JSON list of C-alpha atoms in Angstrom, two decimals:
[
{"chain": "A", "resi": 1, "resn": "MET", "atom": "CA", "xyz": [12.33, 7.52, -12.03]},
{"chain": "A", "resi": 2, "resn": "GLN", "atom": "CA", "xyz": [11.30, 10.33, -9.74]},
{"chain": "A", "resi": 3, "resn": "THR", "atom": "CA", "xyz": [10.92, 10.54, -5.97]},
{"chain": "A", "resi": 4, "resn": "ILE", "atom": "CA", "xyz": [7.89, 12.59, -4.97]},
{"chain": "A", "resi": 5, "resn": "ASP", "atom": "CA", "xyz": [7.96, 14.25, -1.55]},
{"chain": "A", "resi": 6, "resn": "MET", "atom": "CA", "xyz": [4.66, 13.76, 0.22]},
{"chain": "A", "resi": 7, "resn": "LEU", "atom": "CA", "xyz": [4.58, 16.52, 2.86]},
{"chain": "A", "resi": 8, "resn": "GLY", "atom": "CA", "xyz": [8.30, 16.82, 3.64]},
{"chain": "A", "resi": 9, "resn": "GLY", "atom": "CA", "xyz": [10.10, 16.37, 6.92]},
{"chain": "A", "resi": 10, "resn": "PRO", "atom": "CA", "xyz": [12.23, 13.56, 8.31]},
{"chain": "A", "resi": 11, "resn": "GLU", "atom": "CA", "xyz": [9.30, 11.38, 9.48]},
{"chain": "A", "resi": 12, "resn": "THR", "atom": "CA", "xyz": [7.33, 11.53, 6.25]},
{"chain": "A", "resi": 13, "resn": "GLU", "atom": "CA", "xyz": [7.48, 8.79, 3.66]},
{"chain": "A", "resi": 14, "resn": "ASN", "atom": "CA", "xyz": [7.88, 9.35, -0.07]},
{"chain": "A", "resi": 15, "resn": "MET", "atom": "CA", "xyz": [6.55, 7.93, -3.30]},
{"chain": "A", "resi": 16, "resn": "ILE", "atom": "CA", "xyz": [8.69, 6.78, -6.22]},
{"chain": "A", "resi": 17, "resn": "ARG", "atom": "CA", "xyz": [7.22, 7.12, -9.71]},
{"chain": "A", "resi": 18, "resn": "ALA", "atom": "CA", "xyz": [8.73, 5.13, -12.56]},
{"chain": "A", "resi": 19, "resn": "ASP", "atom": "CA", "xyz": [7.58, 4.80, -16.15]},
{"chain": "A", "resi": 20, "resn": "VAL", "atom": "CA", "xyz": [8.66, 1.35, -17.31]},
{"chain": "A", "resi": 21, "resn": "VAL", "atom": "CA", "xyz": [8.63, 0.24, -20.95]},
{"chain": "A", "resi": 22, "resn": "ILE", "atom": "CA", "xyz": [7.69, -3.42, -21.32]},
{"chain": "A", "resi": 23, "resn": "GLY", "atom": "CA", "xyz": [7.58, -4.81, -24.84]},
{"chain": "A", "resi": 24, "resn": "GLY", "atom": "CA", "xyz": [6.63, -1.44, -26.31]},
{"chain": "A", "resi": 25, "resn": "ASP", "atom": "CA", "xyz": [3.99, -0.61, -23.66]},
{"chain": "A", "resi": 26, "resn": "THR", "atom": "CA", "xyz": [4.68, 1.98, -20.96]},
{"chain": "A", "resi": 27, "resn": "VAL", "atom": "CA", "xyz": [3.45, 1.25, -17.45]},
{"chain": "A", "resi": 28, "resn": "ARG", "atom": "CA", "xyz": [3.58, 3.78, -14.60]},
{"chain": "A", "resi": 29, "resn": "VAL", "atom": "CA", "xyz": [4.57, 2.19, -11.29]},
{"chain": "A", "resi": 30, "resn": "LEU", "atom": "CA", "xyz": [4.04, 4.10, -8.06]},
{"chain": "A", "resi": 31, "resn": "SER", "atom": "CA", "xyz": [5.95, 2.59, -5.14]},
{"chain": "A", "resi": 32, "resn": "ILE", "atom": "CA", "xyz": [4.62, 4.04, -1.90]},
{"chain": "A", "resi": 33, "resn": "HIS", "atom": "CA", "xyz": [5.18, 3.81, 1.83]},
{"chain": "A", "resi": 34, "resn": "LEU", "atom": "CA", "xyz": [2.74, 6.00, 3.70]},
{"chain": "A", "resi": 35, "resn": "LYS", "atom": "CA", "xyz": [3.09, 7.39, 7.21]},
{"chain": "A", "resi": 36, "resn": "SER", "atom": "CA", "xyz": [3.16, 4.80, 9.99]},
{"chain": "A", "resi": 37, "resn": "TYR", "atom": "CA", "xyz": [1.98, 5.28, 13.56]},
{"chain": "A", "resi": 38, "resn": "GLN", "atom": "CA", "xyz": [5.58, 4.96, 14.76]},
{"chain": "A", "resi": 39, "resn": "PHE", "atom": "CA", "xyz": [4.46, 3.00, 17.79]},
{"chain": "A", "resi": 40, "resn": "ASN", "atom": "CA", "xyz": [7.17, 2.10, 20.29]},
{"chain": "A", "resi": 41, "resn": "GLU", "atom": "CA", "xyz": [7.25, -0.93, 22.60]},
{"chain": "A", "resi": 42, "resn": "GLY", "atom": "CA", "xyz": [5.27, 0.93, 25.26]},
{"chain": "A", "resi": 43, "resn": "ASP", "atom": "CA", "xyz": [2.53, 1.76, 22.75]},
{"chain": "A", "resi": 44, "resn": "TYR", "atom": "CA", "xyz": [2.27, -1.89, 21.69]},
{"chain": "A", "resi": 45, "resn": "ALA", "atom": "CA", "xyz": [2.12, -2.96, 25.34]},
{"chain": "A", "resi": 46, "resn": "SER", "atom": "CA", "xyz": [-0.70, -0.46, 25.92]},
{"chain": "A", "resi": 47, "resn": "ILE", "atom": "CA", "xyz": [-2.61, -1.77, 22.91]},
{"chain": "A", "resi": 48, "resn": "ASN", "atom": "CA", "xyz": [-2.08, -5.42, 23.83]},
{"chain": "A", "resi": 49, "resn": "SER", "atom": "CA", "xyz": [-3.24, -4.85, 27.41]},
{"chain": "A", "resi": 50, "resn": "GLY", "atom": "CA", "xyz": [-6.51, -3.27, 26.32]},
{"chain": "A", "resi": 51, "resn": "LEU", "atom": "CA", "xyz": [-5.47, 0.31, 26.97]},
{"chain": "A", "resi": 52, "resn": "ALA", "atom": "CA", "xyz": [-5.61, 1.41, 23.33]},
{"chain": "A", "resi": 53, "resn": "GLN", "atom": "CA", "xyz": [-7.54, 4.52, 24.32]},
{"chain": "A", "resi": 54, "resn": "SER", "atom": "CA", "xyz": [-4.50, 5.93, 26.14]},
{"chain": "A", "resi": 55, "resn": "ARG", "atom": "CA", "xyz": [-3.68, 9.51, 25.23]},
{"chain": "A", "resi": 56, "resn": "GLY", "atom": "CA", "xyz": [-0.29, 8.73, 23.70]},
{"chain": "A", "resi": 57, "resn": "VAL", "atom": "CA", "xyz": [-1.57, 6.04, 21.34]},
{"chain": "A", "resi": 58, "resn": "ALA", "atom": "CA", "xyz": [-4.72, 7.99, 20.45]},
{"chain": "A", "resi": 59, "resn": "GLY", "atom": "CA", "xyz": [-2.69, 11.13, 19.76]},
{"chain": "A", "resi": 60, "resn": "LYS", "atom": "CA", "xyz": [-0.30, 9.30, 17.45]},
{"chain": "A", "resi": 61, "resn": "MET", "atom": "CA", "xyz": [-3.22, 7.72, 15.62]},
{"chain": "A", "resi": 62, "resn": "LYS", "atom": "CA", "xyz": [-5.08, 11.01, 15.14]},
{"chain": "A", "resi": 63, "resn": "SER", "atom": "CA", "xyz": [-2.00, 12.79, 13.80]},
{"chain": "A", "resi": 64, "resn": "THR", "atom": "CA", "xyz": [-1.15, 9.89, 11.50]},
{"chain": "A", "resi": 65, "resn": "PHE", "atom": "CA", "xyz": [-4.71, 9.64, 10.12]},
{"chain": "A", "resi": 66, "resn": "HIS", "atom": "CA", "xyz": [-4.53, 13.29, 9.12]},
{"chain": "A", "resi": 67, "resn": "ILE", "atom": "CA", "xyz": [-1.14, 12.99, 7.41]},
{"chain": "A", "resi": 68, "resn": "ARG", "atom": "CA", "xyz": [-2.10, 9.76, 5.64]},
{"chain": "A", "resi": 69, "resn": "ALA", "atom": "CA", "xyz": [-5.29, 11.36, 4.30]},
{"chain": "A", "resi": 70, "resn": "MET", "atom": "CA", "xyz": [-3.20, 14.11, 2.69]},
{"chain": "A", "resi": 71, "resn": "GLN", "atom": "CA", "xyz": [-0.71, 11.56, 1.34]},
{"chain": "A", "resi": 72, "resn": "ALA", "atom": "CA", "xyz": [-3.57, 9.49, -0.11]},
{"chain": "A", "resi": 73, "resn": "ASP", "atom": "CA", "xyz": [-4.81, 12.58, -1.96]},
{"chain": "A", "resi": 74, "resn": "ILE", "atom": "CA", "xyz": [-1.32, 13.08, -3.45]},
{"chain": "A", "resi": 75, "resn": "VAL", "atom": "CA", "xyz": [-1.19, 9.45, -4.62]},
{"chain": "A", "resi": 76, "resn": "SER", "atom": "CA", "xyz": [-4.71, 9.69, -6.04]},
{"chain": "A", "resi": 77, "resn": "ALA", "atom": "CA", "xyz": [-3.75, 12.78, -8.05]},
{"chain": "A", "resi": 78, "resn": "GLU", "atom": "CA", "xyz": [-0.70, 10.91, -9.46]},
{"chain": "A", "resi": 79, "resn": "ILE", "atom": "CA", "xyz": [-2.95, 8.03, -10.51]},
{"chain": "A", "resi": 80, "resn": "SER", "atom": "CA", "xyz": [-5.51, 10.35, -12.12]},
{"chain": "A", "resi": 81, "resn": "GLY", "atom": "CA", "xyz": [-2.82, 12.27, -14.00]},
{"chain": "A", "resi": 82, "resn": "SER", "atom": "CA", "xyz": [-1.09, 9.22, -15.46]},
{"chain": "A", "resi": 83, "resn": "PRO", "atom": "CA", "xyz": [-1.16, 8.86, -19.25]},
{"chain": "A", "resi": 84, "resn": "TYR", "atom": "CA", "xyz": [-0.20, 5.17, -18.84]},
{"chain": "A", "resi": 85, "resn": "PRO", "atom": "CA", "xyz": [-1.65, 2.07, -17.19]},
{"chain": "A", "resi": 86, "resn": "VAL", "atom": "CA", "xyz": [-0.85, 2.31, -13.45]},
{"chain": "A", "resi": 87, "resn": "ILE", "atom": "CA", "xyz": [0.31, -0.11, -10.78]},
{"chain": "A", "resi": 88, "resn": "VAL", "atom": "CA", "xyz": [0.42, 1.16, -7.19]},
{"chain": "A", "resi": 89, "resn": "ALA", "atom": "CA", "xyz": [2.46, -1.10, -4.92]},
{"chain": "A", "resi": 90, "resn": "GLY", "atom": "CA", "xyz": [3.57, -0.69, -1.36]},
{"chain": "A", "resi": 91, "resn": "ASP", "atom": "CA", "xyz": [2.75, -0.12, 2.27]},
{"chain": "A", "resi": 92, "resn": "LEU", "atom": "CA", "xyz": [-0.27, 2.07, 2.85]},
{"chain": "A", "resi": 93, "resn": "ASN", "atom": "CA", "xyz": [-0.09, 1.40, 6.61]},
{"chain": "A", "resi": 94, "resn": "ALA", "atom": "CA", "xyz": [-3.87, 1.24, 6.42]},
{"chain": "A", "resi": 95, "resn": "ILE", "atom": "CA", "xyz": [-6.50, -1.51, 6.40]},
{"chain": "A", "resi": 96, "resn": "PRO", "atom": "CA", "xyz": [-8.92, -2.07, 3.48]},
{"chain": "A", "resi": 97, "resn": "VAL", "atom": "CA", "xyz": [-11.86, -0.30, 5.17]},
{"chain": "A", "resi": 98, "resn": "SER", "atom": "CA", "xyz": [-9.84, 2.88, 5.82]},
{"chain": "A", "resi": 99, "resn": "HIS", "atom": "CA", "xyz": [-10.19, 6.26, 4.14]},
{"chain": "A", "resi": 100, "resn": "THR", "atom": "CA", "xyz": [-6.55, 6.00, 3.01]},
{"chain": "A", "resi": 101, "resn": "TYR", "atom": "CA", "xyz": [-7.09, 2.68, 1.22]},
{"chain": "A", "resi": 102, "resn": "GLN", "atom": "CA", "xyz": [-10.35, 3.80, -0.38]},
{"chain": "A", "resi": 103, "resn": "THR", "atom": "CA", "xyz": [-8.80, 7.06, -1.61]},
{"chain": "A", "resi": 104, "resn": "VAL", "atom": "CA", "xyz": [-5.66, 5.44, -3.06]},
{"chain": "A", "resi": 105, "resn": "ARG", "atom": "CA", "xyz": [-7.53, 2.49, -4.55]},
{"chain": "A", "resi": 106, "resn": "GLY", "atom": "CA", "xyz": [-10.24, 4.57, -6.19]},
{"chain": "A", "resi": 107, "resn": "ASN", "atom": "CA", "xyz": [-11.04, 2.64, -9.39]},
{"chain": "A", "resi": 108, "resn": "LEU", "atom": "CA", "xyz": [-7.96, 0.43, -9.19]},
{"chain": "A", "resi": 109, "resn": "GLN", "atom": "CA", "xyz": [-8.20, -3.30, -8.63]},
{"chain": "A", "resi": 110, "resn": "ASP", "atom": "CA", "xyz": [-6.91, -4.96, -5.47]},
{"chain": "A", "resi": 111, "resn": "ALA", "atom": "CA", "xyz": [-4.65, -7.86, -6.50]},
{"chain": "A", "resi": 112, "resn": "PHE", "atom": "CA", "xyz": [-5.35, -9.81, -3.32]},
{"chain": "A", "resi": 113, "resn": "LEU", "atom": "CA", "xyz": [-9.11, -9.65, -3.82]},
{"chain": "A", "resi": 114, "resn": "LYS", "atom": "CA", "xyz": [-8.67, -11.06, -7.33]},
{"chain": "A", "resi": 115, "resn": "THR", "atom": "CA", "xyz": [-6.41, -14.02, -6.55]},
{"chain": "A", "resi": 116, "resn": "GLY", "atom": "CA", "xyz": [-5.73, -14.19, -2.82]},
{"chain": "A", "resi": 117, "resn": "PHE", "atom": "CA", "xyz": [-7.24, -16.35, -0.15]},
{"chain": "A", "resi": 118, "resn": "GLY", "atom": "CA", "xyz": [-7.73, -16.10, 3.61]},
{"chain": "A", "resi": 119, "resn": "PHE", "atom": "CA", "xyz": [-7.16, -12.80, 5.37]},
{"chain": "A", "resi": 120, "resn": "GLY", "atom": "CA", "xyz": [-4.17, -11.73, 3.29]},
{"chain": "A", "resi": 121, "resn": "ARG", "atom": "CA", "xyz": [-2.10, -10.83, 6.34]},
{"chain": "A", "resi": 122, "resn": "THR", "atom": "CA", "xyz": [0.87, -8.62, 5.46]},
{"chain": "A", "resi": 123, "resn": "PHE", "atom": "CA", "xyz": [1.73, -7.17, 8.89]},
{"chain": "A", "resi": 124, "resn": "SER", "atom": "CA", "xyz": [3.30, -9.57, 11.38]},
{"chain": "A", "resi": 125, "resn": "SER", "atom": "CA", "xyz": [2.79, -7.54, 14.58]},
{"chain": "A", "resi": 126, "resn": "LEU", "atom": "CA", "xyz": [-0.40, -7.01, 16.57]},
{"chain": "A", "resi": 127, "resn": "ALA", "atom": "CA", "xyz": [-3.38, -8.88, 15.09]},
{"chain": "A", "resi": 128, "resn": "PRO", "atom": "CA", "xyz": [-2.98, -11.96, 12.89]},
{"chain": "A", "resi": 129, "resn": "THR", "atom": "CA", "xyz": [-5.20, -10.51, 10.16]},
{"chain": "A", "resi": 130, "resn": "LEU", "atom": "CA", "xyz": [-3.83, -7.06, 9.31]},
{"chain": "A", "resi": 131, "resn": "ARG", "atom": "CA", "xyz": [-3.45, -6.36, 5.59]},
{"chain": "A", "resi": 132, "resn": "ILE", "atom": "CA", "xyz": [-1.67, -3.03, 5.07]},
{"chain": "A", "resi": 133, "resn": "ASP", "atom": "CA", "xyz": [0.46, -3.74, 1.97]},
{"chain": "A", "resi": 134, "resn": "TYR", "atom": "CA", "xyz": [-1.10, -3.79, -1.48]},
{"chain": "A", "resi": 135, "resn": "ILE", "atom": "CA", "xyz": [-0.67, -4.15, -5.21]},
{"chain": "A", "resi": 136, "resn": "LEU", "atom": "CA", "xyz": [-3.32, -2.04, -6.95]},
{"chain": "A", "resi": 137, "resn": "PRO", "atom": "CA", "xyz": [-3.23, -2.18, -10.77]},
{"chain": "A", "resi": 138, "resn": "ASP", "atom": "CA", "xyz": [-5.72, -0.41, -12.97]},
{"chain": "A", "resi": 139, "resn": "GLU", "atom": "CA", "xyz": [-8.44, -2.23, -14.92]},
{"chain": "A", "resi": 140, "resn": "ARG", "atom": "CA", "xyz": [-6.19, -2.85, -17.95]},
{"chain": "A", "resi": 141, "resn": "PHE", "atom": "CA", "xyz": [-4.39, -5.63, -16.05]},
{"chain": "A", "resi": 142, "resn": "ARG", "atom": "CA", "xyz": [-5.42, -9.25, -15.55]},
{"chain": "A", "resi": 143, "resn": "TYR", "atom": "CA", "xyz": [-4.22, -11.48, -12.71]},
{"chain": "A", "resi": 144, "resn": "TRP", "atom": "CA", "xyz": [-2.54, -14.86, -12.63]},
{"chain": "A", "resi": 145, "resn": "THR", "atom": "CA", "xyz": [-1.10, -15.64, -9.20]},
{"chain": "A", "resi": 146, "resn": "SER", "atom": "CA", "xyz": [-0.66, -14.02, -5.82]},
{"chain": "A", "resi": 147, "resn": "THR", "atom": "CA", "xyz": [1.80, -15.05, -3.10]},
{"chain": "A", "resi": 148, "resn": "PHE", "atom": "CA", "xyz": [2.78, -13.97, 0.41]},
{"chain": "A", "resi": 149, "resn": "THR", "atom": "CA", "xyz": [6.25, -14.72, 1.75]},
{"chain": "A", "resi": 150, "resn": "ALA", "atom": "CA", "xyz": [7.53, -14.16, 5.27]},
{"chain": "A", "resi": 151, "resn": "ALA", "atom": "CA", "xyz": [10.27, -11.51, 5.21]},
{"chain": "A", "resi": 152, "resn": "SER", "atom": "CA", "xyz": [13.08, -12.01, 7.70]},
{"chain": "A", "resi": 153, "resn": "VAL", "atom": "CA", "xyz": [14.20, -8.36, 7.85]},
{"chain": "A", "resi": 154, "resn": "SER", "atom": "CA", "xyz": [10.86, -6.66, 8.33]},
{"chain": "A", "resi": 155, "resn": "ASN", "atom": "CA", "xyz": [7.59, -6.78, 10.25]},
{"chain": "A", "resi": 156, "resn": "THR", "atom": "CA", "xyz": [5.73, -7.34, 6.97]},
{"chain": "A", "resi": 157, "resn": "PHE", "atom": "CA", "xyz": [5.33, -10.19, 4.52]},
{"chain": "A", "resi": 158, "resn": "LEU", "atom": "CA", "xyz": [6.38, -9.85, 0.88]},
{"chain": "A", "resi": 159, "resn": "LEU", "atom": "CA", "xyz": [3.42, -9.73, -1.47]},
{"chain": "A", "resi": 160, "resn": "SER", "atom": "CA", "xyz": [3.95, -10.55, -5.14]},
{"chain": "A", "resi": 161, "resn": "GLN", "atom": "CA", "xyz": [1.55, -10.68, -8.05]},
{"chain": "A", "resi": 162, "resn": "ARG", "atom": "CA", "xyz": [1.89, -11.84, -11.65]},
{"chain": "A", "resi": 163, "resn": "LEU", "atom": "CA", "xyz": [-0.06, -9.53, -13.96]},
{"chain": "A", "resi": 164, "resn": "THR", "atom": "CA", "xyz": [-0.78, -9.42, -17.67]},
{"chain": "A", "resi": 165, "resn": "LEU", "atom": "CA", "xyz": [-1.15, -6.23, -19.71]},
{"chain": "A", "resi": 166, "resn": "SER", "atom": "CA", "xyz": [-2.22, -7.05, -23.24]},
{"chain": "A", "resi": 167, "resn": "THR", "atom": "CA", "xyz": [-0.08, -10.14, -23.87]},
{"chain": "A", "resi": 168, "resn": "LYS", "atom": "CA", "xyz": [2.92, -9.28, -21.69]},
{"chain": "A", "resi": 169, "resn": "ASN", "atom": "CA", "xyz": [3.59, -10.86, -18.28]},
{"chain": "A", "resi": 170, "resn": "ILE", "atom": "CA", "xyz": [4.58, -8.46, -15.55]},
{"chain": "A", "resi": 171, "resn": "CYS", "atom": "CA", "xyz": [5.73, -9.40, -12.03]},
{"chain": "A", "resi": 172, "resn": "CYS", "atom": "CA", "xyz": [5.18, -6.83, -9.31]},
{"chain": "A", "resi": 173, "resn": "CYS", "atom": "CA", "xyz": [6.27, -6.94, -5.67]},
{"chain": "A", "resi": 174, "resn": "GLY", "atom": "CA", "xyz": [5.07, -4.62, -2.93]}
]
């Protein structure tokens, strides 16, 4: 297992890379948590009252978009360089139509789109439809089930997916 620094500094998130041997097959798992907006209560109040264009919120968003784009490129390079089937799991802090999601996903599958239903909400704050956490396996995996569970210690919901590689069942949580 290796922790990969994605830009350094105390506010930047990291990626953990682990090569896991399952029944003779090696799978590379990338656990990621990309840069968040780091909104405080005042920022959320501004957003909820329709003042999302305020300078403080907009500035945080612009800076975060830039950092996340660089982090997404780092994750994409890890995926491209893997000699093994890949599963990316974690918090991208980005919605499915974002540049970050599109860059990280690339040719990977989105587990929710294969087996999920509804909006796939994973973030409990703000809007009731935000999906920012993902399990993204490559095309060598097949899907069986997908579940969301409310987490009591976080502002996100636990996402789990049962996958099959060849004939081996794999359970992944992000």
